[in-house]
Amino acid sequence: MDLAFTPGEQAFREEARAWLAAHVPTASLPSLETAEGFAAHRAWEAELAADRWSVVDWPVAYGGRDAGLVRWLLFEEEYWAAGAPGRVGQNGISLLAPTLFDHGTEEQRARVLPPMARGEVVWAQAWSEPEAGSDLASLRSKAVRTDGGWLLSGQKTWSSRAAFADRAFGLFRSDPDAAKPHQGLTYLMFDLRAPGVTVRPIARLDGKPAFAELFLDEVFVPDADVIGEPGQGWRIAMAATGNERGLTLRSPGRYRAAADRLHALWRDRGGPDGMRTRVADALIGARAYQVFTYAAASRFLDGASLGPESSLNKVFWSEYDIALTETALDLLGAEGELADTEWAERYVFALAGPIYAGTNEIQRDIIAERLLGLPKGRR
Amino acid sequence: MRLVLDDEQRAFTDSLESMLTGADTPSVVREWSRGEHGSGRALWSRLAAAGVFALAAPEEYDGVGVRPVELALAFTALGRHVVPGPLVETIAAAVLLPTPDLVKRLVSGETLATVAYGGPYALDGDAADLCLVLTPDGLHAATGHGPVRPSLDPARRLTTLTPGALLTSEPPLAKALLLARLTTAAQALGVGLALLDQTVRYVRQRTQFGVPVGSFQAVKHQLAAAKTALEFARPLVLAAAVTLDPADVAAAKVTAGEAAYATARTALQLHGAIGYTAEYDLSLWLTKARTLRTAWGSPEECRDTVLSAGDPHC
């Protein structure tokens, strides 16, 4: 066992640190859940991409550095430690791109990935429907065969980033007569500005349009935008949800940096004795998530797949994020009530963690049934 | 960066596990709790033969050098099987003692040692052949021990010690305390893992309303929470063994201790009244989870270490 990084990895870390020190905006960008902030974050993505820092683990051909998993983790540590902005392109980068690498065509990768890496095309996910959240297999939006492609109709909801994004990806029922609900689904990419699409932004708790409803009325999608085989959408999408819950969506670097900022805030302000325990637990939790990820990455590099273990990640980071940001608000006292601070924005974002990417109730069922071997039964 | 066990470490863990599985440790614990040390001493010799105590001593003292990762693995197994006795204390003694002869006897399993540090009580002073006391002056041999006081964990028998002759005025205290804290964390992790396994087995078998209670979501979610807590403690213990950074060791102790204790509470709840009885073996793990939580550094002491060390990095 060895927790040291190679000289090459250290050099990569230092190169990233130096670049970030020179480029990270000194004043924080406006919230990416506003039109103004979305535009500012797109510009930041372009700046990252210009020096190949937006997708370091991707192949060079698509704008990456082919850096691998360990260097990606190091980059993430440096990125968040530098106080760099949140990633507006995250849905595409962490959910759609891995799916395209595994199941897309060469043509799709060449067409979709470079503009994604540059922030020119920002992707929204379109999974949930009004009657299909945790029970995703029950979704009803349909894809009907037409000349040269498909016509999408129905309603998607809770679509993160869709208020300002360009394109979306999601599952559609292409064979209503399939024997089981998760069969007969097709995975498609579509344009949020195509004829027949209506985007209705939804304000989250703080009033910002962080997600949206999508109404689709015979929206044409060419065959070129089907991912994998028609009817195989479920299998392909499930691979992506593992990414969503696992380490690629929430790298430990984000929490490491947040815990260090909380520690600094506590040193500045002090606080009653109870705060001491909570601040220490935030530091301990960041270290726990960091080394848990190192262990998972080590197994992954040895050829293991992460599988249902990603449910452990999801439960951990979503609960940890709330505890961390709540502690900061409590340390801030009266100022903690102000909505236009970075901690408040983080807190509101954290509150959604146990709900999205599969509720924590569903994750605990997965842990109990698939990792502990308990029988399926009454919900 | 590579945080996985190698083949040798896996083989060591597997052989220790299989030896302990065959050793009927619950009977050994029950005898030890009554002050009958024969079966415990016999098991102790087998642990020594497996090389457990050699992991804390230099080669010239018949050890293999200090091997914190292997110590953590061994103590996780000792916790899983609730092996009784001053195990952590013997490791600490092997690091503290300046005398090769004594250390060699610890490594061979011939001698059990206990150490009093930071509080009035030492573990198993009545069973130990060598009783040590750490004072601000240094390391002393004890001249005798007081009466045995029962612990919340019947397997832990507490005595006061009276300091006698000074053995060394400058023992390697920091290193000994770090290894004691690390091995206690690993032991707690093992206790928690065993509690989870036993409870999963129980709720699969026990039926109510015509179905296994493990099929109820209220039961599943408690066990999923225990699994999550323990799985996040496990790599912390290993990483702490690799870095031996005081903040990492303290973080591992808090996390493993709290995860094991929370799992004990869940295990008791899900077993119902049978789990609340002394006669059912679950009790041996339940009570140990509570006492390991405060042994060799309470959660608050460990949190202080984390806060004052600043940011724990590799």
XYZ file of C-alpha atoms in Angstrom:
693
model
C 0.000 0.000 0.000
C 1.230 3.399 -0.901
C -0.430 6.780 -0.675
C 2.373 8.669 -2.364
C 1.980 10.019 -5.887
C 4.550 9.484 -8.621
C 6.860 12.331 -9.701
C 4.811 12.535 -12.923
C 1.600 12.854 -10.945
C 3.147 15.488 -8.684
C 4.327 17.445 -11.708
C 0.818 17.266 -13.158
C -0.610 18.530 -9.864
C 1.808 21.437 -9.831
C 1.120 22.330 -13.442
C -2.610 22.405 -12.668
C -2.047 24.450 -9.524
C 0.029 27.032 -11.373
C -2.469 27.339 -14.212
C -5.383 27.701 -11.809
C -3.538 30.304 -9.727
C -3.082 32.375 -12.881
C -6.586 31.931 -14.296
C -9.239 31.413 -11.604
C -11.418 34.551 -11.496
C -10.600 36.650 -8.453
C -14.226 37.659 -7.909
C -16.646 34.739 -7.771
C -18.926 34.361 -10.784
C -22.665 34.987 -10.460
C -24.749 31.882 -9.659
C -24.846 29.485 -12.597
C -28.582 29.139 -11.981
C -29.124 32.606 -13.500
C -28.924 33.706 -17.152
C -26.005 36.027 -16.413
C -24.180 33.382 -14.359
C -24.765 30.708 -16.986
C -23.090 32.889 -19.617
C -20.162 33.679 -17.303
C -19.684 29.987 -16.514
C -19.767 29.104 -20.237
C -16.955 31.590 -20.775
C -15.006 29.977 -17.934
C -15.474 26.535 -19.509
C -14.058 27.929 -22.773
C -11.050 29.317 -20.912
C -10.446 25.946 -19.227
C -10.806 24.170 -22.562
C -8.387 26.491 -24.355
C -5.558 25.045 -22.237
C -7.069 21.539 -22.051
C -8.134 21.664 -18.429
C -11.885 21.169 -18.901
C -11.836 17.381 -19.341
C -8.376 16.188 -18.310
C -9.226 12.473 -18.367
C -10.682 12.473 -21.910
C -8.656 11.414 -24.946
C -6.581 14.164 -26.534
C -8.665 13.929 -29.729
C -11.722 15.299 -27.917
C -9.979 18.060 -25.990
C -8.621 16.145 -23.008
C -5.176 15.159 -21.764
C -5.754 11.418 -21.482
C -4.678 11.919 -17.883
C -6.331 8.896 -16.260
C -8.258 8.508 -13.042
C -5.553 9.381 -10.503
C -4.555 12.606 -12.259
C -8.217 13.499 -12.607
C -8.572 13.172 -8.812
C -5.493 15.355 -8.304
C -6.815 17.938 -10.761
C -10.127 18.020 -8.895
C -8.342 18.594 -5.578
C -6.429 21.505 -7.057
C -9.465 22.862 -8.884
C -11.639 23.143 -5.785
C -8.788 24.177 -3.511
C -8.160 27.098 -5.882
C -11.747 28.280 -5.382
C -12.592 27.779 -9.052
C -16.212 28.113 -10.242
C -18.793 25.296 -10.285
C -18.921 23.357 -13.551
C -21.878 24.301 -15.720
C -21.074 21.500 -18.152
C -21.107 18.814 -15.483
C -24.210 16.890 -16.604
C -22.782 16.380 -20.039
C -19.241 15.712 -18.866
C -20.055 13.288 -16.058
C -23.203 11.585 -17.376
C -23.472 11.771 -21.152
C -19.783 11.612 -22.060
C -19.029 8.323 -20.218
C -22.083 6.828 -21.923
C -20.869 7.955 -25.334
C -17.397 6.558 -24.651
C -18.936 3.181 -23.825
C -21.959 2.998 -26.113
C -21.793 5.845 -28.661
C -20.512 5.749 -32.229
C -17.258 7.320 -33.365
C -19.306 9.873 -35.312
C -21.279 10.797 -32.167
C -18.137 11.213 -30.072
C -16.460 13.408 -32.705
C -19.581 15.570 -33.095
C -20.763 15.843 -29.485
C -17.700 15.800 -27.237
C -15.475 18.698 -28.416
C -18.210 21.377 -28.183
C -19.180 19.896 -24.797
C -15.593 20.251 -23.613
C -15.547 23.913 -24.711
C -18.840 24.805 -23.045
C -20.362 25.710 -26.412
C -23.047 23.078 -25.994
C -24.286 22.645 -22.451
C -26.307 19.515 -21.764
C -29.259 18.937 -19.471
C -30.353 15.533 -18.268
C -33.959 14.586 -18.954
C -34.627 11.494 -16.884
C -37.527 12.133 -14.524
C -41.165 12.484 -15.486
C -44.121 13.574 -13.356
C -44.987 9.897 -12.707
C -41.468 8.486 -12.923
C -38.874 9.602 -10.394
C -37.381 6.814 -8.298
C -39.438 4.351 -10.353
C -37.719 5.346 -13.567
C -38.815 2.224 -15.429
C -42.384 3.524 -15.367
C -41.630 6.473 -17.646
C -44.183 7.232 -20.351
C -42.684 9.791 -22.755
C -42.550 8.086 -26.100
C -40.382 7.854 -29.181
C -42.303 6.916 -32.342
C -40.513 5.740 -35.472
C -40.613 8.126 -38.405
C -38.704 8.563 -41.616
C -34.995 8.862 -40.763
C -35.502 9.143 -37.053
C -37.937 9.395 -34.165
C -40.694 11.714 -32.926
C -40.554 12.413 -29.183
C -43.702 13.302 -27.240
C -44.478 13.634 -23.561
C -43.285 15.483 -20.505
C -39.977 15.456 -18.613
C -39.431 17.246 -15.337
C -36.811 18.234 -12.712
C -34.412 18.610 -15.606
C -31.298 20.158 -14.059
C -29.697 23.083 -15.975
C -32.449 22.867 -18.661
C -33.574 26.450 -18.130
C -30.495 27.707 -19.994
C -28.956 24.588 -21.577
C -28.753 23.768 -25.296
C -29.411 20.066 -25.572
C -30.663 17.186 -23.443
C -30.457 13.411 -23.179
C -32.935 10.925 -21.762
C -34.921 7.721 -22.064
C -38.076 7.328 -24.129
C -40.536 4.461 -24.507
C -40.107 3.202 -28.059
C -41.919 -0.120 -27.681
C -45.093 0.197 -25.592
C -45.777 -3.543 -26.018
C -42.494 -4.712 -24.445
C -42.916 -7.522 -21.913
C -41.418 -5.624 -18.953
C -41.473 -1.890 -18.132
C -37.714 -1.442 -18.420
C -37.611 -3.068 -21.827
C -38.529 -1.150 -24.967
C -36.786 2.063 -23.911
C -34.473 4.014 -26.197
C -31.744 6.461 -25.172
C -31.808 9.675 -27.247
C -30.183 13.087 -27.451
C -32.346 16.041 -28.502
C -32.172 19.785 -29.064
C -33.873 21.938 -26.436
C -34.541 24.576 -29.114
C -36.047 22.195 -31.692
C -39.614 22.790 -32.922
C -42.073 21.113 -30.550
C -39.993 21.654 -27.378
C -41.318 23.927 -24.651
C -39.035 24.592 -21.682
C -40.725 25.863 -18.527
C -38.139 26.826 -15.911
C -38.927 25.786 -12.313
C -37.697 27.893 -9.433
C -36.031 25.889 -6.655
C -36.274 26.855 -2.956
C -34.260 30.057 -3.373
C -36.195 31.180 -6.439
C -33.473 30.409 -8.986
C -34.436 28.347 -12.056
C -32.070 25.457 -11.373
C -34.272 23.008 -13.224
C -37.163 22.934 -15.696
C -40.095 21.015 -17.109
C -39.864 19.972 -20.760
C -42.962 19.535 -22.895
C -42.299 17.595 -26.077
C -44.742 17.539 -28.992
C -43.546 15.375 -31.878
C -39.968 16.596 -31.626
C -37.920 15.125 -34.469
C -34.646 13.368 -33.575
C -32.510 11.861 -36.341
C -31.259 8.277 -36.057
C -27.777 9.692 -35.553
C -28.848 10.844 -32.074
C -29.875 7.441 -30.778
C -27.281 6.134 -28.295
C -26.750 2.405 -28.691
C -29.466 0.149 -30.100
C -33.122 1.208 -29.962
C -34.809 -0.727 -27.145
C -31.543 -1.053 -25.173
C -31.847 2.305 -23.409
C -32.312 0.959 -19.885
C -29.096 -1.014 -19.831
C -27.149 1.912 -21.249
C -28.701 4.427 -18.883
C -28.053 2.310 -15.799
C -24.336 2.427 -16.534
C -24.623 6.224 -16.468
C -26.463 6.331 -13.141
C -23.518 4.491 -11.577
C -21.357 7.409 -12.720
C -23.863 9.856 -11.348
C -23.846 8.358 -7.868
C -20.210 7.426 -7.927
C -17.088 9.434 -7.840
C -17.212 11.189 -11.180
C -20.102 13.433 -10.228
C -18.807 14.311 -6.776
C -15.065 14.143 -6.537
C -13.554 14.272 -3.045
C -11.645 17.433 -3.967
C -14.860 19.452 -3.721
C -15.484 18.387 -0.116
C -11.831 18.561 0.880
C -11.770 22.211 -0.184
C -15.131 22.984 1.432
C -14.056 21.387 4.738
C -10.821 23.385 4.709
C -12.815 26.604 4.161
C -15.130 25.665 7.009
C -12.115 25.017 9.234
C -10.744 28.469 8.359
C -14.129 30.065 9.062
C -14.215 28.388 12.488
C -10.668 29.536 13.268
C -11.686 33.113 12.385
C -14.944 33.154 14.250
C -14.724 30.523 16.942
C -18.050 29.334 18.269
C -19.607 27.405 21.112
C -18.243 23.976 22.061
C -20.790 22.077 20.001
C -19.357 23.660 16.853
C -15.966 22.170 17.615
C -17.316 18.649 17.175
C -19.118 19.519 13.953
C -16.110 21.233 12.381
C -13.851 18.309 13.323
C -16.390 15.884 11.867
C -16.419 17.883 8.619
C -12.618 17.521 8.364
C -12.823 13.832 9.232
C -15.608 13.271 6.697
C -13.593 14.936 3.934
C -10.631 12.670 4.693
C -12.919 9.625 4.852
C -14.394 10.393 1.430
C -10.945 11.089 0.002
C -9.426 7.773 1.089
C -12.631 5.857 0.299
C -12.251 7.204 -3.235
C -8.545 6.286 -3.341
C -9.494 2.737 -2.352
C -12.263 2.606 -4.974
C -9.945 4.057 -7.631
C -7.269 1.478 -6.751
C -9.761 -1.348 -7.217
C -11.081 0.237 -10.413
C -7.553 0.482 -11.833
C -7.121 -3.216 -10.992
C -10.076 -3.936 -13.254
C -12.953 -4.120 -10.762
C -16.231 -2.404 -11.618
C -17.751 -0.107 -9.013
C -21.311 -1.474 -9.344
C -23.720 -1.108 -6.417
C -20.902 0.277 -4.245
C -21.583 3.657 -5.823
C -24.742 3.766 -3.675
C -22.474 4.032 -0.621
C -20.835 7.103 -2.195
C -24.128 8.728 -2.943
C -25.555 8.318 0.552
C -22.296 9.517 2.086
C -21.651 12.671 0.061
C -25.254 13.820 0.010
C -25.594 13.652 3.793
C -22.092 14.970 4.358
C -22.697 17.996 2.124
C -25.742 19.053 4.140
C -23.978 18.606 7.497
C -21.010 20.638 6.232
C -23.001 23.550 4.841
C -25.386 23.621 7.829
C -22.359 23.910 10.111
C -21.091 26.880 8.108
C -24.461 28.636 8.286
C -24.589 28.052 12.057
C -21.063 29.445 12.457
C -22.077 32.530 10.498
C -24.891 33.176 12.964
C -27.148 36.042 11.875
C -25.252 36.355 8.599
C -26.040 32.716 7.874
C -29.568 33.805 7.012
C -28.422 35.951 4.085
C -29.286 34.269 0.788
C -26.646 35.881 -1.426
C -23.566 34.305 0.114
C -21.532 31.390 -1.241
C -22.334 29.254 1.794
C -26.058 29.874 1.340
C -25.868 28.884 -2.325
C -23.930 25.739 -1.381
C -26.476 24.927 1.320
C -29.469 25.212 -1.006
C -27.681 23.053 -3.573
C -26.753 20.487 -0.897
C -30.357 20.128 0.235
C -31.214 18.469 -3.077
C -28.462 15.841 -2.716
C -30.493 13.131 -0.946
C -33.281 13.546 -3.546
C -31.589 13.539 -6.952
C -29.487 10.835 -8.624
C -31.871 8.284 -7.075
C -33.251 9.130 -3.622
C -31.289 7.973 -0.611
C -34.177 5.655 0.271
C -33.622 3.838 -3.026
C -29.848 3.829 -2.451
C -30.332 2.249 0.990
C -32.524 -0.432 -0.594
C -29.725 -1.119 -3.092
C -27.130 -1.309 -0.290
C -29.342 -3.631 1.759
C -30.364 -5.920 -1.082
C -27.291 -5.953 -3.300
C -24.430 -5.424 -0.857
C -25.872 -7.088 2.261
C -28.022 -9.701 0.533
C -31.268 -8.906 2.354
C -34.472 -10.167 0.753
C -36.607 -7.959 -1.468
C -39.878 -7.176 0.204
C -42.288 -4.569 1.453
C -41.261 -1.015 0.752
C -1.209 5.870 -4.935
C -2.524 2.410 -4.240
C -4.871 1.761 -1.359
C -5.545 -1.967 -1.700
C -4.081 -4.990 0.014
C -1.367 -6.970 -1.724
C -1.432 -10.770 -1.971
C 0.747 -11.260 1.097
C -1.457 -9.020 3.229
C -4.545 -10.829 2.006
C -3.019 -14.219 2.804
C -2.004 -13.047 6.302
C -5.548 -11.788 6.995
C -7.142 -14.961 5.640
C -4.971 -17.284 7.717
C -5.565 -15.280 10.897
C -9.311 -15.223 10.186
C -9.498 -18.955 9.669
C -7.447 -19.687 12.788
C -9.729 -17.436 14.866
C -12.906 -18.855 13.310
C -11.865 -22.300 14.535
C -10.816 -21.074 17.988
C -14.312 -20.775 19.578
C -13.473 -17.298 20.842
C -16.885 -16.763 22.538
C -16.022 -19.514 25.059
C -12.558 -18.032 25.524
C -14.092 -14.608 26.227
C -16.536 -16.033 28.758
C -13.766 -17.808 30.669
C -11.585 -14.706 30.578
C -14.490 -12.679 31.999
C -14.568 -15.030 34.994
C -10.842 -14.522 35.552
C -9.972 -17.945 34.111
C -7.096 -17.183 31.773
C -6.036 -20.671 30.581
C -7.843 -20.773 27.237
C -7.015 -17.101 26.635
C -3.305 -17.755 27.231
C -3.430 -20.697 24.822
C -5.026 -18.521 22.158
C -2.461 -15.822 22.925
C 0.347 -18.280 22.093
C -1.293 -19.079 18.779
C -1.561 -15.358 17.972
C 2.131 -14.983 18.766
C 2.933 -17.968 16.538
C 0.920 -16.302 13.763
C 3.267 -13.337 14.138
C 0.855 -10.764 15.571
C 3.161 -9.393 18.283
C 6.219 -9.513 16.035
C 4.532 -6.753 14.002
C 5.480 -4.191 16.661
C 9.099 -5.126 17.394
C 12.405 -4.584 15.585
C 14.134 -7.543 13.943
C 16.925 -7.693 16.511
C 14.224 -8.251 19.174
C 12.747 -11.173 17.180
C 10.187 -8.916 15.519
C 9.652 -7.956 11.883
C 9.918 -4.192 12.414
C 6.911 -2.018 13.041
C 4.332 -2.912 10.372
C 1.313 -0.649 10.971
C -0.733 -1.889 7.992
C -0.381 -5.528 9.045
C -1.111 -4.514 12.642
C -4.311 -2.820 11.485
C -5.326 -5.929 9.531
C -4.537 -8.215 12.474
C -6.453 -6.078 14.950
C -9.468 -5.890 12.643
C -9.492 -9.703 12.759
C -9.015 -9.702 16.570
C -11.985 -7.342 16.850
C -14.127 -9.461 14.548
C -13.553 -12.423 16.837
C -13.663 -10.420 20.120
C -10.349 -11.856 21.292
C -9.941 -10.824 24.969
C -6.888 -9.540 26.787
C -4.467 -6.600 26.786
C -3.724 -6.881 23.065
C -3.311 -3.193 22.310
C -1.350 -2.751 25.544
C 1.074 -5.504 24.590
C 1.736 -3.792 21.258
C 2.309 -0.485 23.067
C 4.639 -2.221 25.540
C 6.675 -3.769 22.715
C 7.323 -0.258 21.394
C 7.955 1.327 24.808
C 10.271 -1.183 26.443
C 14.025 -0.517 26.249
C 14.954 -4.086 27.176
C 15.408 -6.673 24.392
C 14.736 -9.645 26.669
C 11.333 -8.413 27.699
C 10.353 -7.491 24.138
C 11.417 -10.931 22.906
C 9.155 -12.503 25.505
C 6.234 -10.327 24.310
C 6.889 -11.337 20.694
C 6.945 -15.044 21.557
C 3.659 -14.766 23.470
C 5.282 -15.950 26.675
C 4.577 -12.625 28.384
C 1.394 -10.542 28.458
C 1.892 -6.869 29.224
C -0.466 -4.139 30.247
C 0.069 -0.400 30.433
C -1.618 2.277 32.540
C -1.640 5.642 30.822
C -3.698 8.775 31.297
C -6.221 7.260 33.713
C -6.369 5.242 36.894
C -7.065 1.858 35.319
C -5.034 -0.629 33.359
C -6.634 -3.452 31.415
C -6.223 -6.986 32.789
C -3.609 -6.183 35.430
C -4.475 -9.528 37.059
C -3.717 -11.494 33.888
C -0.614 -9.608 32.749
C 2.881 -10.829 33.594
C 4.303 -7.388 33.057
C 2.484 -4.307 34.345
C 3.767 -0.932 33.187
C 2.852 2.586 34.215
C 3.492 5.700 32.150
C 3.965 8.835 34.228
C 5.351 12.254 33.289
C 8.750 10.901 34.510
C 8.785 7.993 32.105
C 8.011 4.286 31.997
C 7.822 2.400 35.291
C 7.385 -1.234 36.221
C 4.415 -1.646 38.564
C 4.939 -3.129 41.982
C 1.445 -4.569 42.135
C -2.174 -4.069 41.201
C -5.354 -3.212 43.044
C -8.575 -5.249 43.082
C -10.228 -6.153 39.792
C -13.064 -3.786 38.866
C -15.592 -4.951 36.282
C -15.848 -3.043 33.004
C -19.075 -2.510 31.021
C -17.464 -5.110 28.772
C -17.138 -8.171 31.049
C -14.110 -9.287 29.040
C -12.198 -6.179 30.078
C -11.022 -6.420 33.682
C -9.703 -3.196 35.143
C -7.131 -2.724 37.887
C -5.122 0.150 39.299
C -1.316 -0.211 39.223
C 1.301 1.149 41.588
C 4.381 2.587 39.825
C 7.749 1.156 40.947
C 11.203 1.161 39.376
C 11.852 3.533 36.481
C 12.630 1.552 33.316
C 13.354 4.510 31.056
C 12.862 8.236 31.350
C 12.415 8.756 27.608
C 10.226 6.027 26.158
C 9.059 6.534 22.514
C 5.715 7.658 23.839
C 4.301 9.339 20.733
C 4.862 6.306 18.536
C 3.470 3.895 21.125
C 0.336 5.993 21.606
C -0.163 6.290 17.860
C 0.020 2.509 17.411
C -2.247 1.941 20.420
C -4.821 4.309 18.952
C -4.519 2.786 15.480
C -4.907 -0.797 16.700
C -7.860 0.205 18.879
C -9.497 1.792 15.833
C -8.867 -1.360 13.812
C -10.254 -3.528 16.597
C -13.393 -1.367 16.743
C -13.792 -1.697 12.982
C -13.618 -5.489 13.332
C -16.191 -5.446 16.131
C -18.521 -3.349 13.969
C -18.096 -5.584 10.926
C -18.896 -8.678 13.015
C -21.968 -7.016 14.526
C -23.224 -6.159 11.049
C -22.644 -9.704 9.740
C -24.403 -11.294 12.696
C -27.351 -8.937 12.425
C -27.734 -9.472 8.681
C -27.768 -13.241 9.307
C -30.311 -12.854 12.095
C -32.806 -10.680 10.191
C -32.701 -13.075 7.241
C -33.727 -15.973 9.499
C -36.079 -14.348 11.975
C -39.629 -14.153 10.606
C -42.568 -12.027 11.720
C -45.878 -11.492 9.929
C -44.888 -14.485 7.805
C -41.782 -12.930 6.210
C -38.132 -12.427 7.203
C -37.805 -9.176 9.173
C -34.902 -8.337 6.863
C -37.417 -7.730 4.085
C -38.855 -4.694 5.901
C -37.542 -1.384 4.672
C -37.306 0.049 8.203
C -34.898 -2.773 9.053
C -32.977 -2.614 5.777
C -32.321 1.090 6.059
C -30.778 0.796 9.508
C -28.426 -1.886 8.228
C -27.633 0.127 5.091
C -26.643 3.045 7.338
C -24.396 0.760 9.402
C -22.814 -0.656 6.247
C -22.161 2.846 4.892
C -20.549 4.009 8.143
C -18.296 0.929 8.384
C -17.267 1.010 4.721
C -16.116 4.614 5.135
C -14.201 3.710 8.309
C -12.305 0.827 6.693
C -10.107 2.816 4.245
C -9.520 5.493 6.898
C -7.980 2.866 9.177
C -5.787 1.540 6.358
C -4.732 5.012 5.197
C -3.903 5.993 8.784
C -1.701 2.892 9.037
C 0.104 3.963 5.860
C 0.706 7.596 6.821
C 0.849 7.237 10.636
C -0.095 10.911 10.647
C -1.582 11.757 14.074
C -4.587 13.482 12.488
C -5.225 10.503 10.214
C -4.992 8.076 13.131
C -7.318 10.256 15.207
C -9.790 10.500 12.300
C -9.710 6.717 11.945
C -10.294 6.247 15.671
C -13.326 8.573 15.743
C -14.843 7.131 12.589
C -14.287 3.450 13.374
C -15.305 3.909 17.006
C -18.501 5.749 16.170
C -19.383 3.384 13.306
C -18.913 0.327 15.527
C -20.912 1.870 18.340
C -23.760 2.908 16.037
C -23.732 -0.595 14.558
C -23.943 -2.049 18.077
C -27.040 0.035 18.769
C -28.586 -1.137 15.486
C -27.619 -4.746 16.175
C -29.276 -4.666 19.585
C -32.429 -3.043 18.231
C -32.790 -5.503 15.350
C -32.144 -8.561 17.505
C -34.803 -7.461 19.971
C -34.880 -8.938 23.474
C -32.575 -11.880 22.688
C -29.818 -9.372 21.955
C -30.312 -7.866 25.419
C -29.327 -11.082 27.175
C -25.883 -11.960 28.501
C -26.278 -15.583 27.442
C -26.558 -14.768 23.728
C -23.109 -14.267 22.189
C -24.008 -10.960 20.529
C -23.501 -9.348 23.957
C -19.736 -9.970 23.735
C -19.475 -7.631 20.733
C -22.104 -5.125 21.942
C -20.258 -4.303 25.145
C -16.865 -4.139 23.475
C -18.090 -1.571 20.935
C -18.955 0.717 23.826
C -15.643 0.406 25.681
C -13.378 0.673 22.612
C -15.062 3.955 21.772
C -13.245 5.670 24.640
C -10.142 3.470 24.999
C -6.858 5.120 23.908
C -8.476 8.429 22.989
C -12.100 9.481 23.408
C -13.926 10.867 20.368
C -13.422 14.408 21.690
C -9.677 13.952 22.283
C -9.333 12.589 18.773
C -11.356 15.441 17.286
C -9.040 17.882 19.045
C -6.068 16.196 17.408
C -7.723 16.565 14.005
C -8.539 20.235 14.575
C -5.139 21.207 15.902
C -3.192 19.301 13.263
C -4.856 21.400 10.587
C -5.634 19.804 7.296
C -4.851 16.099 7.116
C -3.243 15.547 3.739
C -1.263 12.658 2.319
